[in-house]
GROMACS .gro file of C-alpha atoms in nm:
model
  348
    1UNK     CA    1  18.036   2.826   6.662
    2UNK     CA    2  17.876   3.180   6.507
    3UNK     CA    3  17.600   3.119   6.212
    4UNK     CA    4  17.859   3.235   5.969
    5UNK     CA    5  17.804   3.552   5.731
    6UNK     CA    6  17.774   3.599   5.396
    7UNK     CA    7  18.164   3.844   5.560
    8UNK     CA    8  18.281   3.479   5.648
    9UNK     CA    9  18.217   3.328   5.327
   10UNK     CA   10  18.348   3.603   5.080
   11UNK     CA   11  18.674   3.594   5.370
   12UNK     CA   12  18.685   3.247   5.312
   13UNK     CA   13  18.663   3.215   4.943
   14UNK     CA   14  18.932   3.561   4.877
   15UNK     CA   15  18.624   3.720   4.716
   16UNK     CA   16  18.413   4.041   4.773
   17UNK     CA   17  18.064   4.044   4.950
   18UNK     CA   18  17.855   4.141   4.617
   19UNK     CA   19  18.047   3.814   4.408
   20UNK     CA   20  17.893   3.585   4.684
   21UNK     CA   21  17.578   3.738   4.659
   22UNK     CA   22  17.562   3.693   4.276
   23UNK     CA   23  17.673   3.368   4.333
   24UNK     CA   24  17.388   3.305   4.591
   25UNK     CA   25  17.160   3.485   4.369
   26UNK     CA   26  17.256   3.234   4.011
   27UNK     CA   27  17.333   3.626   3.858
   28UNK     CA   28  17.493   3.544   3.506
   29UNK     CA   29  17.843   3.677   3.409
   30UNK     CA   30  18.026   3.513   3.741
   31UNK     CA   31  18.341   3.282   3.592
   32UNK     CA   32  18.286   2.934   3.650
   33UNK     CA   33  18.560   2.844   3.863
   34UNK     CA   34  18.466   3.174   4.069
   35UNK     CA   35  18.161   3.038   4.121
   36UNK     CA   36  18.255   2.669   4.181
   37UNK     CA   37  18.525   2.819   4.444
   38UNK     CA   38  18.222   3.019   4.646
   39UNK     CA   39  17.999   2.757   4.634
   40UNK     CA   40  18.245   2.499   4.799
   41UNK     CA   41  18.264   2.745   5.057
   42UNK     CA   42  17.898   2.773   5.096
   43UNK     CA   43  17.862   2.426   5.123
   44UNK     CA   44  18.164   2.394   5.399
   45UNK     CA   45  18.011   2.636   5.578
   46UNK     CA   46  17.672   2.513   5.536
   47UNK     CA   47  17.541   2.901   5.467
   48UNK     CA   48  17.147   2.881   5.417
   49UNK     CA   49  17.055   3.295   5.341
   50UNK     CA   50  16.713   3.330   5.512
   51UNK     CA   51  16.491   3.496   5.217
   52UNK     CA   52  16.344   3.756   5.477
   53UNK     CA   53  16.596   3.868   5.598
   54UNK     CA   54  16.788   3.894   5.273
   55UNK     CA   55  16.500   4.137   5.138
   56UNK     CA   56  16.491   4.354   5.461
   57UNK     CA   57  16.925   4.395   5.453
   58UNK     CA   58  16.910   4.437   5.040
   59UNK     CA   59  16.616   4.622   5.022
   60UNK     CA   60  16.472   4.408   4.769
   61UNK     CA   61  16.189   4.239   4.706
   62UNK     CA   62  16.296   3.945   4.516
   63UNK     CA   63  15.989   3.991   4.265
   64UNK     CA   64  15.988   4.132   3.912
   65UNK     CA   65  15.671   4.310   3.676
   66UNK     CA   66  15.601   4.061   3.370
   67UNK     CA   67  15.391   4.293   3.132
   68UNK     CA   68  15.246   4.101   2.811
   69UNK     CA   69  14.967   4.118   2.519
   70UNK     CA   70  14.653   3.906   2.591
   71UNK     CA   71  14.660   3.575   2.668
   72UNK     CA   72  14.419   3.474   2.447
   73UNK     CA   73  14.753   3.487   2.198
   74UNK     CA   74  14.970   3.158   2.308
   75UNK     CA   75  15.285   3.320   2.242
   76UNK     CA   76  15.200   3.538   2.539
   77UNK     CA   77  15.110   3.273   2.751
   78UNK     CA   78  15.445   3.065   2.655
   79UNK     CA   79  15.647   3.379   2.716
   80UNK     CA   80  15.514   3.437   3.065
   81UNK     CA   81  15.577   3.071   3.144
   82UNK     CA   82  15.901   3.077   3.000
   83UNK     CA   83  16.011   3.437   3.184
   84UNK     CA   84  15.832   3.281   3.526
   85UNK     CA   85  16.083   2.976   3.538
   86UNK     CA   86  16.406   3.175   3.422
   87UNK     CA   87  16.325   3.440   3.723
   88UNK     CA   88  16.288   3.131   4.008
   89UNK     CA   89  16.660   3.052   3.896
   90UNK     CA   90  16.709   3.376   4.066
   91UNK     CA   91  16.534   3.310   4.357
   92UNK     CA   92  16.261   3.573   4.213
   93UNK     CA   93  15.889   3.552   4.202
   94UNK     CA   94  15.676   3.733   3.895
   95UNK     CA   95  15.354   3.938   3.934
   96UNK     CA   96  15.191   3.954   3.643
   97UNK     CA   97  14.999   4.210   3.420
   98UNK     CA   98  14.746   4.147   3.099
   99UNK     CA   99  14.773   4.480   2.888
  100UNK     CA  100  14.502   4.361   2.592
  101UNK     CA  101  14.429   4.687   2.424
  102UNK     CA  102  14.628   5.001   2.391
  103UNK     CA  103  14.490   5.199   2.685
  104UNK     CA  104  14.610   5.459   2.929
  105UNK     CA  105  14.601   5.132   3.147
  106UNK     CA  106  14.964   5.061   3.053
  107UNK     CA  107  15.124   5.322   3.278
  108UNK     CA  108  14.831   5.255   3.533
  109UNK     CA  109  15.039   4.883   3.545
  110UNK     CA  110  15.366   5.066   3.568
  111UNK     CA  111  15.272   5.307   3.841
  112UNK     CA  112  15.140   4.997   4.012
  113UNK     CA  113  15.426   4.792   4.002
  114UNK     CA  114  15.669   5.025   4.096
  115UNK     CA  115  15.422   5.086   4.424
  116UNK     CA  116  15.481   4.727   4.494
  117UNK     CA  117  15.854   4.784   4.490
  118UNK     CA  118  15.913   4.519   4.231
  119UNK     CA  119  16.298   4.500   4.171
  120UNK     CA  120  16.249   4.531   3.768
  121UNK     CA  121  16.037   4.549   3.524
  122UNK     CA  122  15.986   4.350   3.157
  123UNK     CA  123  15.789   4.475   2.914
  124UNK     CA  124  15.660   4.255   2.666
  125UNK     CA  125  15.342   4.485   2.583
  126UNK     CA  126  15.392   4.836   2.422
  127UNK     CA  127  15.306   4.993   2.129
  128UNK     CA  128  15.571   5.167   1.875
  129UNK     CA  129  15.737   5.503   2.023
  130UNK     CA  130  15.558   5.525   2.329
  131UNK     CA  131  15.798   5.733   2.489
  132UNK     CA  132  15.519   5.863   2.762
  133UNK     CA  133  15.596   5.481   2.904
  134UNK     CA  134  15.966   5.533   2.841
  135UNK     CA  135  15.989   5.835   3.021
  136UNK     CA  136  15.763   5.715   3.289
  137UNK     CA  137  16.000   5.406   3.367
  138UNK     CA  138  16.325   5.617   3.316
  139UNK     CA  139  16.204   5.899   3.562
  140UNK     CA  140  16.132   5.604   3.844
  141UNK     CA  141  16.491   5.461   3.797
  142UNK     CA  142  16.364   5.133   3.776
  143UNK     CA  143  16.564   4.878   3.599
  144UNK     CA  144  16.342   4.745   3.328
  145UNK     CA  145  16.363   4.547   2.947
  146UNK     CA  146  16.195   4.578   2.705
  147UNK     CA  147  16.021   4.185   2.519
  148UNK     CA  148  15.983   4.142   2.178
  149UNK     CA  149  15.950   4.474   2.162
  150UNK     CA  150  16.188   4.821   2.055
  151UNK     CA  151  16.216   5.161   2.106
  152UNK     CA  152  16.401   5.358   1.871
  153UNK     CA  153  16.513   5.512   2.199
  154UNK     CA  154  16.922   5.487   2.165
  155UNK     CA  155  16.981   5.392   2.536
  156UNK     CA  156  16.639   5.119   2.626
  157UNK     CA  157  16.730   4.791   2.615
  158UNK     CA  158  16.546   4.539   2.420
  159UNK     CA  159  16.558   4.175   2.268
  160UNK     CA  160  16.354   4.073   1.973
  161UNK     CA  161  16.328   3.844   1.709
  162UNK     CA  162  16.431   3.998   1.325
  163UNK     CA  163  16.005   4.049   1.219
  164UNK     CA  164  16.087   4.227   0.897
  165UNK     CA  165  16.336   3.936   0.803
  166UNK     CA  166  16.117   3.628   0.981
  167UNK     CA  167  15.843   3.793   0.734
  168UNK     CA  168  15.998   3.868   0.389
  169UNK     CA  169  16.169   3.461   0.443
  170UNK     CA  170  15.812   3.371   0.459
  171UNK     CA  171  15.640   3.546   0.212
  172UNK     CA  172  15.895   3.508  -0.013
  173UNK     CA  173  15.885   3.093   0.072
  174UNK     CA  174  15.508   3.113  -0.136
  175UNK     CA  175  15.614   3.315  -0.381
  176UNK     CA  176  15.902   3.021  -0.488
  177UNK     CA  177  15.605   2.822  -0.423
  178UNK     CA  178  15.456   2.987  -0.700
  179UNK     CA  179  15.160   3.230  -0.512
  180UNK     CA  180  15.087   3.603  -0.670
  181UNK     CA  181  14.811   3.677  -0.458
  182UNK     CA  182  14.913   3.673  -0.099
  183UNK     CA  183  14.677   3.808   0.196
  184UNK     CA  184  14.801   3.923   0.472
  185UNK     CA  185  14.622   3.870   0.813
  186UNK     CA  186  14.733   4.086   1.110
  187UNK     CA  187  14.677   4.235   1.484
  188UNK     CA  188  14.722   4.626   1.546
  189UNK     CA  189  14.923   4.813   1.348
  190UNK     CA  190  15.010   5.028   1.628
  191UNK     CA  191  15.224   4.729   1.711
  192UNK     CA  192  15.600   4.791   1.643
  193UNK     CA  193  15.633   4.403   1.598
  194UNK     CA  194  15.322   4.371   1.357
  195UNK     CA  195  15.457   4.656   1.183
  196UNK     CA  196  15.776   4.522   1.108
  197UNK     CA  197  15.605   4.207   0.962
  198UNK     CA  198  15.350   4.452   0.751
  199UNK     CA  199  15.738   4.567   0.634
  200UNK     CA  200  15.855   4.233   0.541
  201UNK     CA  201  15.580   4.096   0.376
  202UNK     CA  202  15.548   4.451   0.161
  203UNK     CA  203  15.928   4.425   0.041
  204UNK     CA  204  15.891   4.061  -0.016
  205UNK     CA  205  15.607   4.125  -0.314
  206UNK     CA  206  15.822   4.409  -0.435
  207UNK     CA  207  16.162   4.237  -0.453
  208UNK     CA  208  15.945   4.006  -0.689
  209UNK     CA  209  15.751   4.229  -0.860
  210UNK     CA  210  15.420   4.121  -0.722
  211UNK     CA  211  15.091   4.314  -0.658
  212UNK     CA  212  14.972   4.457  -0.327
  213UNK     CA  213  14.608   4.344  -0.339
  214UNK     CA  214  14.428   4.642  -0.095
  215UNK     CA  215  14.121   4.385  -0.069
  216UNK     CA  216  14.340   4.082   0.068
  217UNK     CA  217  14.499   4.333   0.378
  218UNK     CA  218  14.327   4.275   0.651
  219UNK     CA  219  14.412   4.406   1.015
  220UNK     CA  220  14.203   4.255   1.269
  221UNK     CA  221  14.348   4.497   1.591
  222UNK     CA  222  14.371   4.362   1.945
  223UNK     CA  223  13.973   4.287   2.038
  224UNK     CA  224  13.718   3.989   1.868
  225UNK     CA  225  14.062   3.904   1.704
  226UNK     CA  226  13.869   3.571   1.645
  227UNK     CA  227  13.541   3.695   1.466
  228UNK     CA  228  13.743   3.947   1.286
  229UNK     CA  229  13.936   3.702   1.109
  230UNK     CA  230  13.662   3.443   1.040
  231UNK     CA  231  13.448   3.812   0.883
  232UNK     CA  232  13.787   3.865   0.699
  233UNK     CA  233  13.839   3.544   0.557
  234UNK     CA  234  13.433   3.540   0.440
  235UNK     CA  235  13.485   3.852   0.262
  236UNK     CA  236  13.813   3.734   0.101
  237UNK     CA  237  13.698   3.425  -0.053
  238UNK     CA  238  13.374   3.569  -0.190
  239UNK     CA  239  13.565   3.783  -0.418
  240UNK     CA  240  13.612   3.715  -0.760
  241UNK     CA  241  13.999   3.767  -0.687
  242UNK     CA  242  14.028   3.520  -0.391
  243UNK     CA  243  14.419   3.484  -0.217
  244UNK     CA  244  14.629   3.167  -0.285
  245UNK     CA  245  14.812   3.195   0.017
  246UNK     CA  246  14.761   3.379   0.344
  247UNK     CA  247  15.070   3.546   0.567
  248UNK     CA  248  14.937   3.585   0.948
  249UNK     CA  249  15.075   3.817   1.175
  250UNK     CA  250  15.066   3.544   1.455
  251UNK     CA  251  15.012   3.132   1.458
  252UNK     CA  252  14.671   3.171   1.643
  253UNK     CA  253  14.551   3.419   1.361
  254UNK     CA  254  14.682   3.163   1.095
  255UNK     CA  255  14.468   2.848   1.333
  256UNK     CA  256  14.152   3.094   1.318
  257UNK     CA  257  14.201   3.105   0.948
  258UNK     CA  258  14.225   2.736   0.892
  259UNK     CA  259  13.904   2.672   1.022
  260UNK     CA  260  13.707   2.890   0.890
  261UNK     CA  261  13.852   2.818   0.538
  262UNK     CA  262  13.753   2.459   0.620
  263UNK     CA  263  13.411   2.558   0.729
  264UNK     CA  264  13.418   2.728   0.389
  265UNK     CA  265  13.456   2.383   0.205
  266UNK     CA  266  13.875   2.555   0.127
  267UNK     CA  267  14.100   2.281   0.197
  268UNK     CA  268  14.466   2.354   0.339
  269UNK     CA  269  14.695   2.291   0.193
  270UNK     CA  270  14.572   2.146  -0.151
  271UNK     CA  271  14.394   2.474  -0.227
  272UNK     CA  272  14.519   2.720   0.014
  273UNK     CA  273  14.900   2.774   0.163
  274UNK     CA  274  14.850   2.915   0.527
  275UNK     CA  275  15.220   3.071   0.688
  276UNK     CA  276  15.197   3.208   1.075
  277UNK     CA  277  15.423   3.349   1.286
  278UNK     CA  278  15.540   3.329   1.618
  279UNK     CA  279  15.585   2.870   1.651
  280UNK     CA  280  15.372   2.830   1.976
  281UNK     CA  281  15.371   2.457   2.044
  282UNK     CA  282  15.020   2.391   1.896
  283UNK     CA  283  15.164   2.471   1.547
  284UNK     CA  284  15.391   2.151   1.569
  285UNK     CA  285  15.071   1.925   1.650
  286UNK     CA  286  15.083   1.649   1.353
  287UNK     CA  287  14.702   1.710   1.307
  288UNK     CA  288  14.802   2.113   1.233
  289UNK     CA  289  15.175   2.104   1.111
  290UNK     CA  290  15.139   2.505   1.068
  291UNK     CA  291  15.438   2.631   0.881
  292UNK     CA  292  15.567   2.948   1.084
  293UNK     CA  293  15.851   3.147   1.179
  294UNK     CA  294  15.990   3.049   1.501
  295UNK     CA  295  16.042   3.284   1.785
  296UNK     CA  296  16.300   3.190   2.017
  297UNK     CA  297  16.070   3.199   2.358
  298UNK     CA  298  16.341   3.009   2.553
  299UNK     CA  299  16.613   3.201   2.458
  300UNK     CA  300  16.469   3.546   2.471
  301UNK     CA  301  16.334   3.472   2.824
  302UNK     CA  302  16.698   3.356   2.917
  303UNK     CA  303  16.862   3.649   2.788
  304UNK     CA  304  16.577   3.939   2.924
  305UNK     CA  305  16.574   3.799   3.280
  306UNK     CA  306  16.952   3.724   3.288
  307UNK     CA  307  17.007   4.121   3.157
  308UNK     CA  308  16.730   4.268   3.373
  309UNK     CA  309  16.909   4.057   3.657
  310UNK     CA  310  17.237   4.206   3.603
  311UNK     CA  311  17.083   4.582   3.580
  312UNK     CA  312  16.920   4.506   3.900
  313UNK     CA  313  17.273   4.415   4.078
  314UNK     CA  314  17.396   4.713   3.911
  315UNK     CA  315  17.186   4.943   4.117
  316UNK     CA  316  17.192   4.737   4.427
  317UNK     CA  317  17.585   4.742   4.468
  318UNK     CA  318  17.628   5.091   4.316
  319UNK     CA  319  17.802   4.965   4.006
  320UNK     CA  320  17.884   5.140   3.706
  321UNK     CA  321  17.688   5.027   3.420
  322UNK     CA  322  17.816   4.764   3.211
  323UNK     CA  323  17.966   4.779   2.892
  324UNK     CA  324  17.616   4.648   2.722
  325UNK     CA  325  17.520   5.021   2.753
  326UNK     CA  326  17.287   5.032   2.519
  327UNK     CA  327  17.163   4.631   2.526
  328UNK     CA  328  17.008   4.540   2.197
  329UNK     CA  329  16.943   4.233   2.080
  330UNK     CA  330  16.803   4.089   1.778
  331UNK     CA  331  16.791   3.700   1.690
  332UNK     CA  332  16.769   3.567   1.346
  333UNK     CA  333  16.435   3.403   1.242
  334UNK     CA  334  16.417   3.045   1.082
  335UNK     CA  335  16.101   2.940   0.910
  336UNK     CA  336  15.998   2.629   1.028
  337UNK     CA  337  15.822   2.464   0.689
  338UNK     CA  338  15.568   2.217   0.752
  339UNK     CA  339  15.210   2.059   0.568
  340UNK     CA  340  15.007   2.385   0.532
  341UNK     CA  341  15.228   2.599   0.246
  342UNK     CA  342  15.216   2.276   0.028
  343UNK     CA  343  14.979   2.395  -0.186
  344UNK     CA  344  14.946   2.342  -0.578
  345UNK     CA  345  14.878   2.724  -0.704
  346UNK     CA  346  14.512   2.720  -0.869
  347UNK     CA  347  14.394   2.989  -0.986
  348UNK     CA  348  14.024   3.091  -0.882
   0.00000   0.00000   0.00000
């Protein structure tokens, strides 16, 4: 008996070639009972693709780029964990990139990763309007989505979480709380994400008819994040006007402030209300219980590698682009409200 063919099983199952390889490949948007039916087949047949020779006849790699912010940010660090497990589903490996500054390295990355014949690229790294990236990626072809990150770029698909709303929910939970003077503690402004949170937290005081405090802004960029927010914090509470409450930009900015406010003899959250952003799993520890917005790493993982999956197949098989044209997602925020915004208000 002939190894059978990837011919034999699609013959088999009454299905075409490229459904058996999405099949084989766990590609999302097969029917069920489609892919029940091929797999039965597979299984008859006992059809074992080898990997090498897959690549050579495909002309694929079977690896994807993974772009992020530095590590030394959790959420990063989760993401890339959670994108490197959804891509294995796919029989895909990730090579990995660290873009920690905005730097003419980001395109050096791209150039270098498209040299390596990756099948696709994510993105979870750019700063707002780069369209020098943009066009870089759309002149090599390569299939590629943009991570918690947009473009305003009608036709680049991205998936984020709602910043502006996941900010104004939480600046506007202190203000019920009773807070006036909020600080607000952020990374780089040239940030489309920390931007949109600058946004939220802005309309949030308006709506309520609260004071923007120029001496409680402070943006601490993307180097010595660390000892820019412990100098920022120092400065802030040896003003006469000190904050009440303090908005972060990120949950690791919000853990920086903690201590240092505790090394300051401040304790949270009798005499200071601390909010972050982003949920990494340290914020749930009982010994922290950070209140934060929650981004939805799983689910924004699932949904970038499963598109940049299908845009991939697209080009393979010569397929017309799908009806998700222009793919743009954005998921709701929920505050996640824990020990540290449980302040009484004192005034100081």
């Amino acid at each position: 008996m002939h190894k059978p063919t990837m011919k034999d099983i699609a013959k088999k199952a009454g299905v075409s070639t490229a459904t058996v390889s999405r099949v084989i490949n766990n590609y999302p948007f097969v029917k069920e009972r489609t892919k029940k039916k091929v797999q039965e087949v597979i299984d008859q047949y006992k059809y074992y693709p080898d990997l090498i020779a897959r690549s050579m006849i495909k002309k694929r790699t079977f690896t994807i780029g993974l772009i992020v912010g530095g590590l030394d940010n959790p959420f990063f660090a989760e993401s890339a964990e959670c994108i490197v497990k959804e891509a294995s589903k796919f029989d895909s490996h990730v090579m990995l990139y660290v873009n920690e500054e905005k730097s003419s390295k980001m395109a050096e990355y791209i150039a270098f990763l498209i040299a390596k014949r990756v099948d696709g690229i994510i993105i979870g790294s750019m700063y707002k309007d780069d369209h020098r990236l943009i066009e870089q990626l759309d002149h090599s072809q390569i299939p590629y989505v943009l991570y918690n990150r947009k473009n305003k770029r009608k036709q680049v698909d991205y998936i984020v979480q709602d910043n502006y709303k996941g900010a104004f929910e939480a600046v506007s939970h202190l203000i019920r709380l009773g807070h006036k003077r909020i600080s607000m503690v952020y990374g780089s402004s040239e940030s489309e994400t920390v931007e949109s949170r600058l946004e939220g937290y802005h309309k949030a005081l308006a709506v309520n008819g609260l004071k923007v405090y120029p001496h409680l802004m402070h943006e601490v960029g993307f180097k010595n994040i660390e000892t820019k927010v412990r100098e920022a914090i120092r400065v802030m509470y040896s003003d006469k006007i000190k904050p009440t409450a303090i908005f972060t930009s990120a949950d690791f900015i919000a853990m920086e402030a903690m201590e240092c406010l505790s090394e300051l003899g401040y304790r949270v959250p009798e005499e200071v209300a601390i909010v972050g952003f982003d949920n990494i799993r340290l914020s749930g520890h009982s010994f922290i219980g950070l209140t934060t917005v929650n981004q939805a790493v799983e689910e924004m993982s699932k949904l970038a590698v499963e598109r940049l999956m299908q845009k991939i197949d697209e080009q393979e098989n010569n397929l017309p682009p799908s009806e998700l044209n222009s793919w743009q997602i954005k998921l709701s925020p929920q505050l996640i409200i824990r020990k540290t915004c449980g302040a009484t208000v004192q005034e100081k």
